[in-house]
GROMACS .gro file of C-alpha atoms in nm:
model
  272
    1MET     CA    1  10.543   4.774   1.074
    2ASN     CA    2  10.361   4.889   0.761
    3ASP     CA    3  10.306   5.261   0.815
    4THR     CA    4  10.035   5.393   0.584
    5ALA     CA    5  10.009   5.730   0.760
    6PRO     CA    6  10.361   5.876   0.781
    7GLY     CA    7  10.222   6.209   0.899
    8ALA     CA    8  10.041   6.081   1.212
    9TYR     CA    9  10.104   5.880   1.527
   10PHE     CA   10   9.754   5.726   1.519
   11VAL     CA   11   9.499   5.647   1.249
   12PRO     CA   12   9.136   5.670   1.369
   13LEU     CA   13   8.919   5.364   1.308
   14GLU     CA   14   8.542   5.326   1.312
   15PRO     CA   15   8.423   5.370   1.674
   16LEU     CA   16   8.242   5.093   1.858
   17PRO     CA   17   7.860   5.110   1.889
   18ASP     CA   18   7.897   5.242   2.247
   19GLY     CA   19   8.111   5.532   2.124
   20THR     CA   20   8.448   5.390   2.234
   21ALA     CA   21   8.717   5.539   2.008
   22ARG     CA   22   8.951   5.306   1.818
   23PHE     CA   23   9.295   5.384   1.678
   24ARG     CA   24   9.573   5.210   1.489
   25PRO     CA   25   9.924   5.319   1.591
   26THR     CA   26  10.180   5.390   1.322
   27GLY     CA   27  10.553   5.321   1.328
   28HIS     CA   28  10.613   5.670   1.465
   29THR     CA   29  10.499   5.543   1.808
   30LEU     CA   30  10.776   5.281   1.838
   31SER     CA   31  10.957   5.270   2.175
   32THR     CA   32  11.330   5.304   2.226
   33TRP     CA   33  11.322   5.004   2.464
   34SER     CA   34  11.142   4.738   2.258
   35GLY     CA   35  11.043   4.667   1.901
   36ASP     CA   36  10.692   4.555   1.997
   37MET     CA   37  10.565   4.837   2.218
   38GLN     CA   38  10.497   5.209   2.196
   39HIS     CA   39  10.703   5.489   2.345
   40GLY     CA   40  10.517   5.651   2.637
   41SER     CA   41  10.474   5.986   2.462
   42PRO     CA   42  10.213   5.906   2.193
   43PRO     CA   43   9.976   5.713   2.429
   44SER     CA   44  10.010   5.993   2.686
   45ALA     CA   45   9.915   6.252   2.425
   46LEU     CA   46   9.625   6.035   2.305
   47LEU     CA   47   9.489   6.018   2.660
   48VAL     CA   48   9.516   6.398   2.678
   49HIS     CA   49   9.333   6.414   2.344
   50ALA     CA   50   9.046   6.219   2.503
   51LEU     CA   51   9.051   6.420   2.828
   52ARG     CA   52   9.046   6.747   2.638
   53ARG     CA   53   8.757   6.650   2.409
   54HIS     CA   54   8.533   6.473   2.662
   55GLN     CA   55   8.229   6.696   2.724
   56ALA     CA   56   8.452   6.990   2.636
   57ARG     CA   57   8.362   7.334   2.770
   58PRO     CA   58   8.516   7.652   2.627
   59ASP     CA   59   8.542   7.809   2.974
   60THR     CA   60   8.764   7.532   3.120
   61ARG     CA   61   9.102   7.380   3.041
   62LEU     CA   62   9.326   7.099   3.161
   63THR     CA   63   9.560   7.204   3.441
   64ARG     CA   64   9.710   6.891   3.597
   65VAL     CA   65   9.731   6.557   3.420
   66VAL     CA   66   9.862   6.228   3.559
   67VAL     CA   67   9.930   5.944   3.317
   68GLU     CA   68   9.974   5.598   3.468
   69ILE     CA   69  10.137   5.341   3.241
   70LEU     CA   70   9.974   5.014   3.347
   71GLY     CA   71  10.166   4.789   3.110
   72PRO     CA   72  10.338   4.781   2.771
   73VAL     CA   73  10.128   4.957   2.507
   74PRO     CA   74  10.141   4.731   2.201
   75LEU     CA   75  10.170   4.830   1.836
   76THR     CA   76   9.818   4.699   1.771
   77GLU     CA   77   9.471   4.849   1.779
   78ILE     CA   78   9.399   5.048   2.092
   79ARG     CA   79   9.070   5.174   2.232
   80VAL     CA   80   9.007   5.487   2.435
   81ARG     CA   81   8.710   5.580   2.650
   82ALA     CA   82   8.664   5.881   2.876
   83TRP     CA   83   8.429   5.982   3.155
   84THR     CA   84   8.374   6.253   3.415
   85GLU     CA   85   8.479   6.129   3.758
   86ARG     CA   86   8.393   6.445   3.951
   87PRO     CA   87   8.162   6.697   3.781
   88GLY     CA   88   8.156   7.062   3.880
   89ARG     CA   89   8.090   7.410   3.748
   90ARG     CA   90   8.434   7.549   3.834
   91ILE     CA   91   8.641   7.233   3.891
   92GLU     CA   92   8.596   6.888   3.738
   93LEU     CA   93   8.798   6.567   3.720
   94VAL     CA   94   8.795   6.373   3.395
   95VAL     CA   95   8.943   6.028   3.329
   96ALA     CA   96   9.050   5.849   3.010
   97GLU     CA   97   9.156   5.487   2.975
   98LEU     CA   98   9.347   5.320   2.695
   99SER     CA   99   9.292   4.947   2.633
  100ALA     CA  100   9.460   4.685   2.415
  101GLU     CA  101   9.380   4.325   2.330
  102GLY     CA  102   9.570   4.068   2.533
  103PRO     CA  103   9.698   3.726   2.421
  104ASP     CA  104   9.374   3.559   2.536
  105GLY     CA  105   9.160   3.792   2.325
  106SER     CA  106   9.031   3.998   2.617
  107TRP     CA  107   9.078   4.375   2.631
  108ARG     CA  108   9.275   4.517   2.922
  109ALA     CA  109   9.368   4.866   3.036
  110VAL     CA  110   9.729   4.956   2.951
  111ALA     CA  111   9.729   5.327   3.042
  112ARG     CA  112   9.508   5.569   3.226
  113GLY     CA  113   9.501   5.947   3.245
  114THR     CA  114   9.330   6.173   3.499
  115GLY     CA  115   9.300   6.544   3.448
  116TRP     CA  116   9.171   6.834   3.652
  117ARG     CA  117   8.985   7.084   3.437
  118LEU     CA  118   8.947   7.429   3.592
  119GLN     CA  119   8.725   7.715   3.490
  120THR     CA  120   8.936   7.995   3.345
  121ALA     CA  121   8.937   8.367   3.429
  122ASP     CA  122   9.138   8.672   3.323
  123THR     CA  123   9.450   8.694   3.543
  124ALA     CA  124   9.688   8.839   3.282
  125ALA     CA  125   9.771   9.131   3.512
  126ILE     CA  126   9.938   8.900   3.767
  127ALA     CA  127  10.092   8.642   3.529
  128HIS     CA  128  10.429   8.517   3.659
  129ALA     CA  129  10.660   8.218   3.599
  130ALA     CA  130  10.860   8.095   3.899
  131ASP     CA  131  11.114   7.893   3.698
  132PRO     CA  132  11.392   8.040   3.480
  133ALA     CA  133  11.360   8.020   3.103
  134ILE     CA  134  11.543   7.747   2.912
  135PRO     CA  135  11.835   7.856   2.690
  136PRO     CA  136  11.717   7.934   2.335
  137ARG     CA  137  11.762   7.695   2.048
  138THR     CA  138  12.101   7.703   1.881
  139ALA     CA  139  12.219   7.651   1.525
  140ASP     CA  140  12.480   7.406   1.653
  141PRO     CA  141  12.300   7.173   1.899
  142SER     CA  142  12.460   6.874   2.070
  143PRO     CA  143  12.384   6.569   1.852
  144LEU     CA  144  12.216   6.252   1.971
  145PRO     CA  145  12.454   5.955   1.994
  146ASP     CA  146  12.491   5.782   1.660
  147ASN     CA  147  12.353   5.445   1.769
  148SER     CA  148  12.037   5.247   1.706
  149PHE     CA  149  11.903   5.291   2.061
  150TRP     CA  150  11.831   5.661   2.019
  151HIS     CA  151  11.727   5.640   1.655
  152THR     CA  152  11.393   5.459   1.671
  153GLY     CA  153  11.035   5.532   1.567
  154PHE     CA  154  10.922   5.796   1.812
  155ILE     CA  155  11.257   5.963   1.873
  156ASP     CA  156  11.312   5.998   1.500
  157SER     CA  157  10.963   6.149   1.458
  158VAL     CA  158  11.070   6.458   1.656
  159ASP     CA  159  11.286   6.743   1.530
  160TRP     CA  160  11.539   6.781   1.816
  161ASN     CA  161  11.763   7.064   1.926
  162TRP     CA  162  11.981   6.926   2.207
  163LEU     CA  163  12.160   7.196   2.404
  164THR     CA  164  12.327   6.959   2.651
  165PRO     CA  165  12.514   6.636   2.567
  166LEU     CA  166  12.327   6.331   2.691
  167GLY     CA  167  12.454   6.218   3.030
  168ALA     CA  168  12.621   6.550   3.116
  169SER     CA  169  12.621   6.648   3.482
  170GLY     CA  170  12.366   6.895   3.614
  171LEU     CA  171  12.043   7.013   3.457
  172SER     CA  172  12.004   6.911   3.091
  173HIS     CA  173  11.826   7.112   2.822
  174ALA     CA  174  11.666   7.016   2.491
  175TRP     CA  175  11.402   7.142   2.251
  176GLY     CA  176  11.167   6.913   2.060
  177ARG     CA  177  10.917   6.965   1.778
  178PRO     CA  178  10.692   6.668   1.687
  179ILE     CA  179  10.669   6.630   1.310
  180PRO     CA  180  10.355   6.411   1.270
  181VAL     CA  181  10.013   6.511   1.395
  182LEU     CA  182   9.873   6.303   1.680
  183VAL     CA  183   9.559   6.176   1.504
  184GLU     CA  184   9.541   6.157   1.127
  185GLY     CA  185   9.314   6.429   0.986
  186LEU     CA  186   9.320   6.649   1.298
  187PRO     CA  187   9.548   6.944   1.377
  188LEU     CA  188   9.786   6.902   1.669
  189ASP     CA  189   9.651   7.078   1.978
  190PRO     CA  190   9.905   7.275   2.189
  191ILE     CA  191   9.850   7.060   2.500
  192GLU     CA  192   9.876   6.740   2.295
  193ARG     CA  193  10.205   6.870   2.152
  194LEU     CA  194  10.329   6.937   2.506
  195PHE     CA  195  10.254   6.578   2.610
  196LEU     CA  196  10.431   6.435   2.307
  197ILE     CA  197  10.746   6.589   2.455
  198ALA     CA  198  10.674   6.570   2.831
  199ASP     CA  199  10.744   6.196   2.862
  200THR     CA  200  11.094   6.249   2.718
  201ALA     CA  201  11.207   6.439   3.030
  202ASN     CA  202  11.334   6.108   3.172
  203GLY     CA  203  11.563   6.067   2.872
  204VAL     CA  204  11.669   6.431   2.854
  205GLY     CA  205  11.770   6.437   3.221
  206SER     CA  206  11.919   6.088   3.241
  207LYS     CA  207  12.281   6.042   3.349
  208LEU     CA  208  12.295   5.669   3.262
  209ASP     CA  209  12.431   5.486   2.959
  210PRO     CA  210  12.135   5.296   2.806
  211ALA     CA  211  12.376   5.026   2.691
  212ALA     CA  212  12.443   4.946   3.059
  213TRP     CA  213  12.115   5.047   3.225
  214THR     CA  214  11.741   5.051   3.160
  215PHE     CA  215  11.537   5.340   3.301
  216LEU     CA  216  11.166   5.314   3.224
  217ASN     CA  217  10.913   5.548   3.379
  218THR     CA  218  10.583   5.421   3.518
  219ASP     CA  219  10.403   5.755   3.506
  220VAL     CA  220  10.420   6.119   3.406
  221THR     CA  221  10.264   6.409   3.595
  222VAL     CA  222  10.235   6.755   3.443
  223HIS     CA  223  10.115   7.072   3.618
  224LEU     CA  224  10.031   7.313   3.337
  225PHE     CA  225   9.990   7.679   3.440
  226ARG     CA  226   9.997   7.826   3.087
  227ILE     CA  227   9.900   7.685   2.749
  228PRO     CA  228  10.212   7.665   2.529
  229ASP     CA  229  10.239   7.859   2.205
  230GLY     CA  230  10.437   7.762   1.896
  231ASP     CA  231  10.571   7.437   1.750
  232TRP     CA  232  10.865   7.382   1.987
  233ILE     CA  233  10.857   7.251   2.345
  234GLY     CA  234  11.165   7.294   2.563
  235VAL     CA  235  11.267   7.052   2.838
  236SER     CA  236  11.500   7.127   3.128
  237ALA     CA  237  11.529   6.812   3.341
  238GLU     CA  238  11.747   6.606   3.571
  239THR     CA  239  11.705   6.261   3.726
  240SER     CA  240  11.774   6.177   4.091
  241TYR     CA  241  11.871   5.814   4.162
  242GLY     CA  242  11.798   5.630   4.485
  243PRO     CA  243  12.005   5.337   4.621
  244ASP     CA  244  11.736   5.074   4.562
  245GLY     CA  245  11.653   5.082   4.191
  246VAL     CA  246  11.409   5.374   4.199
  247ALA     CA  247  11.468   5.717   4.046
  248MET     CA  248  11.275   6.039   3.994
  249SER     CA  249  11.292   6.260   3.690
  250SER     CA  250  11.182   6.620   3.740
  251GLY     CA  251  11.188   6.918   3.512
  252VAL     CA  252  11.024   7.218   3.354
  253LEU     CA  253  10.853   7.243   3.015
  254HIS     CA  254  10.880   7.560   2.809
  255ASP     CA  255  10.771   7.739   2.494
  256ASP     CA  256  10.962   8.024   2.331
  257ALA     CA  257  10.811   8.274   2.578
  258GLY     CA  258  10.922   8.083   2.889
  259PRO     CA  259  10.810   7.810   3.130
  260VAL     CA  260  10.461   7.663   3.097
  261ALA     CA  261  10.460   7.353   3.323
  262ARG     CA  262  10.647   7.126   3.561
  263VAL     CA  263  10.687   6.754   3.495
  264THR     CA  264  10.779   6.460   3.720
  265GLN     CA  265  10.820   6.088   3.652
  266THR     CA  266  10.881   5.779   3.865
  267VAL     CA  267  11.158   5.570   3.708
  268GLN     CA  268  11.256   5.206   3.759
  269VAL     CA  269  11.632   5.158   3.707
  270ARG     CA  270  11.797   4.823   3.637
  271ALA     CA  271  12.143   4.713   3.524
  272ARG     CA  272  12.135   4.526   3.196
   0.00000   0.00000   0.00000
């Protein structure tokens, strides 16, 4: 696709009269599974962008976000609207929905995000992370396989530092640093950066050969107890496989100071 904004995943377009935001995806959003749909990471981060900005209050922040992928997100114009589902002074639930135009010309929802926003307070004196820290980045990381599957639009838009070979047994570790900004003209927010990497936990923790199996996630849930700092997001993840075509990816997300969140994904597994 003709990518006129190499430094961004999405180009903002003129909003609709009702305030609905419009965006054009760039080639950096391209999925590893298909040449005509987006990887789950950029739409997830765009939903977080909408959740974070909707009626934003400086005394609250996103804590738990669930992204439901309702269908393939195409490489065409997408629209995003957000609303408050459950208002509150100390706790509120906000929702964002991403829509795309279908073959019949009608617009349909292709992804939805819900986020709890909690009022913040000073609890620095009791701060504690239950999960162990990920190993630090190394000057000699394990390389991605040299094949076309792993070298596509979104994957190639991230600066990777793989600490564990793909498919290795046990917990796998990798660091990622998105190179483009999310929305052209806007700085990348720390939580948006986290969600650009969070959806990759399924791939980081996978034990399957993508030439023999497909493993697409239908959702991503992140419980964020600390806002990440810095350009790099670490992933420690592993996937558990059931006997009936369903798997679960679970892991921990990190910054250089340690864990910041836990992530889970439901995964549909099929032999090619």
